mmCIF file of C-alpha atoms in Angstrom:
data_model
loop_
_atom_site.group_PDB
_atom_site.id
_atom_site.type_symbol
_atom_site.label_atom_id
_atom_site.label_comp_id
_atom_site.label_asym_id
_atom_site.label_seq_id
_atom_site.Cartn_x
_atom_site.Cartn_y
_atom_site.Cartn_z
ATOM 1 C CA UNK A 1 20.007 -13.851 -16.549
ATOM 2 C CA UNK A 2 21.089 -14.998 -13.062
ATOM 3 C CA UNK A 3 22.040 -13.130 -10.303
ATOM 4 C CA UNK A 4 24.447 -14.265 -8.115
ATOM 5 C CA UNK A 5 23.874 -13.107 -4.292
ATOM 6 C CA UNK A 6 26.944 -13.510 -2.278
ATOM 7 C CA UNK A 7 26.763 -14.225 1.282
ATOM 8 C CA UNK A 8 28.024 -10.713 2.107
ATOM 9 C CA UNK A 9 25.609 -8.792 0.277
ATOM 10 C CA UNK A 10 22.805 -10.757 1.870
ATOM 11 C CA UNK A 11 24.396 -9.843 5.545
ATOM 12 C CA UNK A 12 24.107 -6.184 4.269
ATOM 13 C CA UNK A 13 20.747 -6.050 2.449
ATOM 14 C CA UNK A 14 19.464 -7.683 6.041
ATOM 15 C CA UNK A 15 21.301 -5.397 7.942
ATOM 16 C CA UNK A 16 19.595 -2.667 6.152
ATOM 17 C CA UNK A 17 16.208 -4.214 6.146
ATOM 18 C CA UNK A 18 16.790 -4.477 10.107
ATOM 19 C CA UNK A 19 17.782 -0.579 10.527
ATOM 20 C CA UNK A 20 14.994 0.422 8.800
ATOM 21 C CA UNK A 21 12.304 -1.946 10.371
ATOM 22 C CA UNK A 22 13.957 0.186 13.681
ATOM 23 C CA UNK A 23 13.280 3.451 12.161
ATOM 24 C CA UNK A 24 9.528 2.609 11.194
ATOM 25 C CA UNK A 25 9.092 0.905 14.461
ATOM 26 C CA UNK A 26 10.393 4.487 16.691
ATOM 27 C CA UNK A 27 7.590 6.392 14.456
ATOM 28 C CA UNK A 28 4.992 4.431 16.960
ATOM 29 C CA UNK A 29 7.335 4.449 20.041
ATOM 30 C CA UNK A 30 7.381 9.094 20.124
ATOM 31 C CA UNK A 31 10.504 10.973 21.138
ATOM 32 C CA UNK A 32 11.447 12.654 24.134
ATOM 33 C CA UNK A 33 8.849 14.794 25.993
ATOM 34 C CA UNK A 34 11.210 17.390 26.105
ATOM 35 C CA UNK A 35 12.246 16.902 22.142
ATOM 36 C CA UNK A 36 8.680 16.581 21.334
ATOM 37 C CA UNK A 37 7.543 19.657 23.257
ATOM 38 C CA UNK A 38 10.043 21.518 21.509
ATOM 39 C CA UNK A 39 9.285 20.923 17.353
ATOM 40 C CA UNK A 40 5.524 19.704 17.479
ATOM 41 C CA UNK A 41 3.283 22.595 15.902
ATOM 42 C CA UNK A 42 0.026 23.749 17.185
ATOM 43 C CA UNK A 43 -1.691 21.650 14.481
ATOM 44 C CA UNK A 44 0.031 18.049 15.421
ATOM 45 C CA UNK A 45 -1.040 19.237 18.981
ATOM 46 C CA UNK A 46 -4.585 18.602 18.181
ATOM 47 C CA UNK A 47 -3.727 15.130 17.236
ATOM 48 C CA UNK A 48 -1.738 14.263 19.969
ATOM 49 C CA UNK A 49 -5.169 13.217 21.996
ATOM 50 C CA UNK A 50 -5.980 10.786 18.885
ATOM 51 C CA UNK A 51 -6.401 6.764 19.442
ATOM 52 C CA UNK A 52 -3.174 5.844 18.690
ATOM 53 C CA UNK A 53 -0.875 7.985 20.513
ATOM 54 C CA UNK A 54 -1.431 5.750 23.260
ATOM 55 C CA UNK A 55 1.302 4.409 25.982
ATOM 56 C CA UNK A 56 3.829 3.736 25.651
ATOM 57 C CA UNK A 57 4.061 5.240 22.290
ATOM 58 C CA UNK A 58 2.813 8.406 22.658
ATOM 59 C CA UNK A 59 2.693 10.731 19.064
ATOM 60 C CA UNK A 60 5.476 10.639 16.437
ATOM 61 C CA UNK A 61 5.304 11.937 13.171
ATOM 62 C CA UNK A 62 8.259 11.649 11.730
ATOM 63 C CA UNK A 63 7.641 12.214 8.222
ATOM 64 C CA UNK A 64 5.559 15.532 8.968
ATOM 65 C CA UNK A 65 2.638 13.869 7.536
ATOM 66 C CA UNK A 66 0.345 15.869 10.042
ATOM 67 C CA UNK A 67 1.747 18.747 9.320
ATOM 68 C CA UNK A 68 -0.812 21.918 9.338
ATOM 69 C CA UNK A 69 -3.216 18.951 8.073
ATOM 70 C CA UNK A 70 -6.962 19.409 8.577
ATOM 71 C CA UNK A 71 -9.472 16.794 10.317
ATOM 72 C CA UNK A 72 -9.980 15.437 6.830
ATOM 73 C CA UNK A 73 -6.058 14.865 6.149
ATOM 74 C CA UNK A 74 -6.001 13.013 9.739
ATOM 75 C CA UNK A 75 -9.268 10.942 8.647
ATOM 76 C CA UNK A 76 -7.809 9.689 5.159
ATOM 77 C CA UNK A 77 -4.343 8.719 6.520
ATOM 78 C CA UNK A 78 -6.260 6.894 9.691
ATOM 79 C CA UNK A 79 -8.521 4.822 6.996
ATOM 80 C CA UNK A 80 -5.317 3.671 5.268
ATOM 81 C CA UNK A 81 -3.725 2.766 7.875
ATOM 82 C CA UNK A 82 -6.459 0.512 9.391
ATOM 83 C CA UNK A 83 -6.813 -0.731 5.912
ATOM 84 C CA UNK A 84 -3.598 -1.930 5.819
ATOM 85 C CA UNK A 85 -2.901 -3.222 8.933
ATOM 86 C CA UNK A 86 -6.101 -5.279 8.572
ATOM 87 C CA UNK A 87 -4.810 -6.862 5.161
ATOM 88 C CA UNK A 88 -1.703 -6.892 6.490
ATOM 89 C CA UNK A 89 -3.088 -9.061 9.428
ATOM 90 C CA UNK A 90 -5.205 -11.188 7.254
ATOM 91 C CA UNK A 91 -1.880 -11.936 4.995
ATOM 92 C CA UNK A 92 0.169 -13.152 7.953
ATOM 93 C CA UNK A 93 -2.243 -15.046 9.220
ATOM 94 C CA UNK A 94 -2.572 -16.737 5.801
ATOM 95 C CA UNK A 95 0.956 -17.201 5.401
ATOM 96 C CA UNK A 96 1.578 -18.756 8.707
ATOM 97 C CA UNK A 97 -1.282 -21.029 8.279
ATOM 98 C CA UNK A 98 -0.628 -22.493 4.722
ATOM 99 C CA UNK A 99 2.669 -22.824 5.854
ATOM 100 C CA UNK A 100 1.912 -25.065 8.237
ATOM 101 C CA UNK A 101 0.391 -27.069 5.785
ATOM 102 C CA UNK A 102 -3.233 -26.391 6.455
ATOM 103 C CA UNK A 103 -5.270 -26.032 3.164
ATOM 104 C CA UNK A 104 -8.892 -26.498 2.036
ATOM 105 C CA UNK A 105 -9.987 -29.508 0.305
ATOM 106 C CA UNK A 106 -10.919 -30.313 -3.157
ATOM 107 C CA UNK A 107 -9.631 -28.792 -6.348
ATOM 108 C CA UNK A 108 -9.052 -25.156 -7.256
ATOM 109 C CA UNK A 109 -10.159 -25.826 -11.133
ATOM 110 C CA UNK A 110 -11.539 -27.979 -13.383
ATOM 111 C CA UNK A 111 -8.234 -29.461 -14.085
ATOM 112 C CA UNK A 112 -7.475 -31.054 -11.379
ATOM 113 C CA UNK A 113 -5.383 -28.583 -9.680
ATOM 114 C CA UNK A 114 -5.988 -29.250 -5.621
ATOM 115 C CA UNK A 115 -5.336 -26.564 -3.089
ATOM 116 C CA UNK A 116 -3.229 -28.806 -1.168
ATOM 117 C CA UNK A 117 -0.749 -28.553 -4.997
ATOM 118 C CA UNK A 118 -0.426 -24.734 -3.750
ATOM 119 C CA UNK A 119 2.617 -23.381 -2.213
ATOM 120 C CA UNK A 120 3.074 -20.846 -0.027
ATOM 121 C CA UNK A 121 3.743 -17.060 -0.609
ATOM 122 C CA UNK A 122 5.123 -15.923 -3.569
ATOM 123 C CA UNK A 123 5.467 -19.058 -5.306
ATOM 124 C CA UNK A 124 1.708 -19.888 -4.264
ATOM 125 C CA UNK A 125 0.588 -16.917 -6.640
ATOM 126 C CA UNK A 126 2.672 -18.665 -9.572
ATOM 127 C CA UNK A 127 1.048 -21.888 -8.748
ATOM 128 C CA UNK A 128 -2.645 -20.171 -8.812
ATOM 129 C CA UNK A 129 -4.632 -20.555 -12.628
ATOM 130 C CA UNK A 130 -4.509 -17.225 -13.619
ATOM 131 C CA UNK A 131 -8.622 -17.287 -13.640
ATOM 132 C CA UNK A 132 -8.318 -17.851 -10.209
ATOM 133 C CA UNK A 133 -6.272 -14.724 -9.809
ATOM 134 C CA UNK A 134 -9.006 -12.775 -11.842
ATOM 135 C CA UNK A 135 -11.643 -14.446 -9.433
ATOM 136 C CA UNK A 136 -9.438 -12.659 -6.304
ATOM 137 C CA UNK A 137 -9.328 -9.730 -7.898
ATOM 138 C CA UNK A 138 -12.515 -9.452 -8.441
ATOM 139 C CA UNK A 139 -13.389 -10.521 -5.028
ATOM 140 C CA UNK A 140 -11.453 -8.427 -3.333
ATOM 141 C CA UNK A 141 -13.460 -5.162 -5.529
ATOM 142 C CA UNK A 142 -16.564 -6.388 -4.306
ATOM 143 C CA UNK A 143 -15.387 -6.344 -0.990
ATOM 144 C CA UNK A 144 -14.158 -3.127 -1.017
ATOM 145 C CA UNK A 145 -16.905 -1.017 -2.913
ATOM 146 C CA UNK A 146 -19.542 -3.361 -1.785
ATOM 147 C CA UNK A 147 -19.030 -4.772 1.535
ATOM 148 C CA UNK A 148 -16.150 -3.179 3.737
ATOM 149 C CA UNK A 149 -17.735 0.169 4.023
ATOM 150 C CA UNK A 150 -20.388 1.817 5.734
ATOM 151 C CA UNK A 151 -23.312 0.714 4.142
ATOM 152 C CA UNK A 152 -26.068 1.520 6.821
ATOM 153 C CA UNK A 153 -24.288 5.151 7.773
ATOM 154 C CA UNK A 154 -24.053 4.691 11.227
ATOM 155 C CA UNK A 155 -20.691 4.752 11.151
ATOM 156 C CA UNK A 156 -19.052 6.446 14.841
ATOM 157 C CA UNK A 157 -15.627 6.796 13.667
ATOM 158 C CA UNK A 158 -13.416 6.293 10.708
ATOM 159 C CA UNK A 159 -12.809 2.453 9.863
ATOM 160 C CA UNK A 160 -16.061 1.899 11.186
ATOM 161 C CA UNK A 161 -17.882 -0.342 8.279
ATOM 162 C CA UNK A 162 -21.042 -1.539 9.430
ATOM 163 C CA UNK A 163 -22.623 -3.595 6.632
ATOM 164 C CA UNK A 164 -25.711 -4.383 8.090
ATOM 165 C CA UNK A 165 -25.028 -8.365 8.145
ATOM 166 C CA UNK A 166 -21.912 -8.849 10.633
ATOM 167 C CA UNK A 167 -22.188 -7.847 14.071
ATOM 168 C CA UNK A 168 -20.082 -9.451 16.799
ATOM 169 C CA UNK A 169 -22.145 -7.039 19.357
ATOM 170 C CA UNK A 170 -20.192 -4.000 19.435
ATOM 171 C CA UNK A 171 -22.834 -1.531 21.030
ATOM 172 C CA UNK A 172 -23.020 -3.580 24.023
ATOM 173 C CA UNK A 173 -19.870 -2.735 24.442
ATOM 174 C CA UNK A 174 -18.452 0.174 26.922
ATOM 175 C CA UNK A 175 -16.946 2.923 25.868
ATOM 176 C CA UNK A 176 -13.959 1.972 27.171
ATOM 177 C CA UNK A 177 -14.092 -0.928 26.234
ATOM 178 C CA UNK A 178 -14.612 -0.004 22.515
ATOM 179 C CA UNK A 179 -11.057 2.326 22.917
ATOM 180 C CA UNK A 180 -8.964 -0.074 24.130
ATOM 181 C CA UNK A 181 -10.280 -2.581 21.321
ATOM 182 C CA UNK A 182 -9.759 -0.180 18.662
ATOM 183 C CA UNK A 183 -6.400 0.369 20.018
ATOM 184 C CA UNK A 184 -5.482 -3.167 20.236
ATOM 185 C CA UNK A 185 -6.276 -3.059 16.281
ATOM 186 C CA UNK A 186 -4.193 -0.227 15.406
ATOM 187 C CA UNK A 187 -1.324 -1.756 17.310
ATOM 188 C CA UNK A 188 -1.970 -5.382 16.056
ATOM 189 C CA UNK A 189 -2.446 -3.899 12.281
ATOM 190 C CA UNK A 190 1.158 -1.979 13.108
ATOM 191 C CA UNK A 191 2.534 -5.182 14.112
ATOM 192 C CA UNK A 192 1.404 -6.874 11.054
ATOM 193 C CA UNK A 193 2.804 -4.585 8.538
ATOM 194 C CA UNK A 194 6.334 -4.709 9.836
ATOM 195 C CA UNK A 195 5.853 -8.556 10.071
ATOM 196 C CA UNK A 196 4.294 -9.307 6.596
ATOM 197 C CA UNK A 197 7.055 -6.856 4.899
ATOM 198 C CA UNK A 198 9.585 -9.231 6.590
ATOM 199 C CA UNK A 199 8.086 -12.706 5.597
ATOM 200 C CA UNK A 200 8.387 -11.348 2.112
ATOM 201 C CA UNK A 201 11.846 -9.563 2.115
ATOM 202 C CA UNK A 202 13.286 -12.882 3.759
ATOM 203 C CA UNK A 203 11.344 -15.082 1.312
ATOM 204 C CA UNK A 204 12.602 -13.247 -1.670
ATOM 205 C CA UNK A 205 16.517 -13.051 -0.221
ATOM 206 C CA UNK A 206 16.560 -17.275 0.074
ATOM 207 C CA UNK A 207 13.802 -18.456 0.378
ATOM 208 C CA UNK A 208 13.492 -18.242 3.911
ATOM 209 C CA UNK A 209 10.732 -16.117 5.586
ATOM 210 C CA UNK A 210 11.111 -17.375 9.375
ATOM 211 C CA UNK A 211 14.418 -16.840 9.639
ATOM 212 C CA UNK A 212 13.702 -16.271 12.805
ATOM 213 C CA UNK A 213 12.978 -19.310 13.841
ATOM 214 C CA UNK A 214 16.268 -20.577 13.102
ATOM 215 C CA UNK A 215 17.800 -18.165 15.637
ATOM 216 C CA UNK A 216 15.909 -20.656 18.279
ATOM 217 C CA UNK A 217 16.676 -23.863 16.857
ATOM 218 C CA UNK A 218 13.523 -24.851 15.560
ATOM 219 C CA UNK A 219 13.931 -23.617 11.225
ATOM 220 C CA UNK A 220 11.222 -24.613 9.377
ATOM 221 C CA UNK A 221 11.125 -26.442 5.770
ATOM 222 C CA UNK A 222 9.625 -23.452 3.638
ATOM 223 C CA UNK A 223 7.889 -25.193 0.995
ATOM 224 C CA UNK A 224 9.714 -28.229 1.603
ATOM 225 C CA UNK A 225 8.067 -30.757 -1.372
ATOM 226 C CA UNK A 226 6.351 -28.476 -3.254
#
């Protein structure tokens, strides 16, 4: 079976995608001080210091999600939410890059297949042997039980994963400095999420992830050749 997507119903599903892109995006931006003041309870008030509730965003939890939650509520929902915006950054990155046509060299099996016969995004994980989706998978669980943790325990916040082999020299850094550079990831990582979820809503609607791009003139070929 077929579906058949008329031109309408792709102006609404986009319209809809838009609105609620809005809605997630005014859960980092905070309400009114006066609103605010008026409906936070005395245990979001404790988080309302956090890294994260920065300017100009301030704290917003619309979905209650802090509500009369304990230090170790906060700490699991701040661990997912670095995780994900750090995959999420990873996967736009990797999305805008193969689509500009930048792959590795050689093949990806035995057969011949080269990583330059890849496509991008969804189509790219069709094109992938499927032992080279088991070799991902199983890549990615060594990362995480393995690699991306806190191996050595000197871990000084949550998201900190010290592995005891990577260091870009992060104690030299201030204090300060170390804030604003964790907040720069939370925001970035924010960023990300909202942008990957939109490559892959526009890809799926037409093909089409940068739509954006054609709102300045400049579209771009998605997959053009493959």
């Amino acid at each position: 079976l077929q579906a058949v997507v008329t031109p309408h119903a792709t102006t609404m599903f986009r319209l809809v995608v838009a609105s609620l892109a809005l809605v997630g995006a005014s859960a980092f931006m905070g309400a009114p001080v006066g609103h605010r003041a008026a409906v936070k309870s005395s245990m979001s008030m404790s988080y309302e210091a956090e890294l994260g509730a920065q300017k100009p965003l301030g704290f917003w939890d619309p979905l209650g999600l802090l509500e009369n939650a304990d230090q170790d509520r906060f700490d699991r929902l701040r661990e997912v939410e670095l995780k994900h915006g750090r995959v999420s950054m990873l996967a736009v990155l990797g999305h805008v890059t193969t689509t500009a046509g930048v792959r590795l060299g050689g093949d990806i099996d035995l057969h011949g297949t080269s990583f330059s016969d890849i496509p991008s995004g969804f189509a790219g994980l069709a094109a992938v042997p499927s032992f080279g989706l088991v070799q991902m998978f199983f890549t990615v669980g060594f990362l995480e039980l393995f690699v991306m943790k806190d191996v050595t325990g000197e871990a000084e916040f949550v998201g900190d994963f010290r592995n005891g082999y990577i260091d870009f020299g992060w104690d030299t850094l201030s204090e300060e400095d170390q804030i604003r550079k964790r907040g720069i990831e939370l925001n970035n990582g924010r960023a990300a999420q909202m942008g990957i979820l939109g490559l892959m809503v526009h890809e799926g609607l037409d093909n089409n992830p940068y739509v954006i791009n054609d709102l300045f003139g400049l579209p771009v070929e998605f997959n053009a050749g493959f």
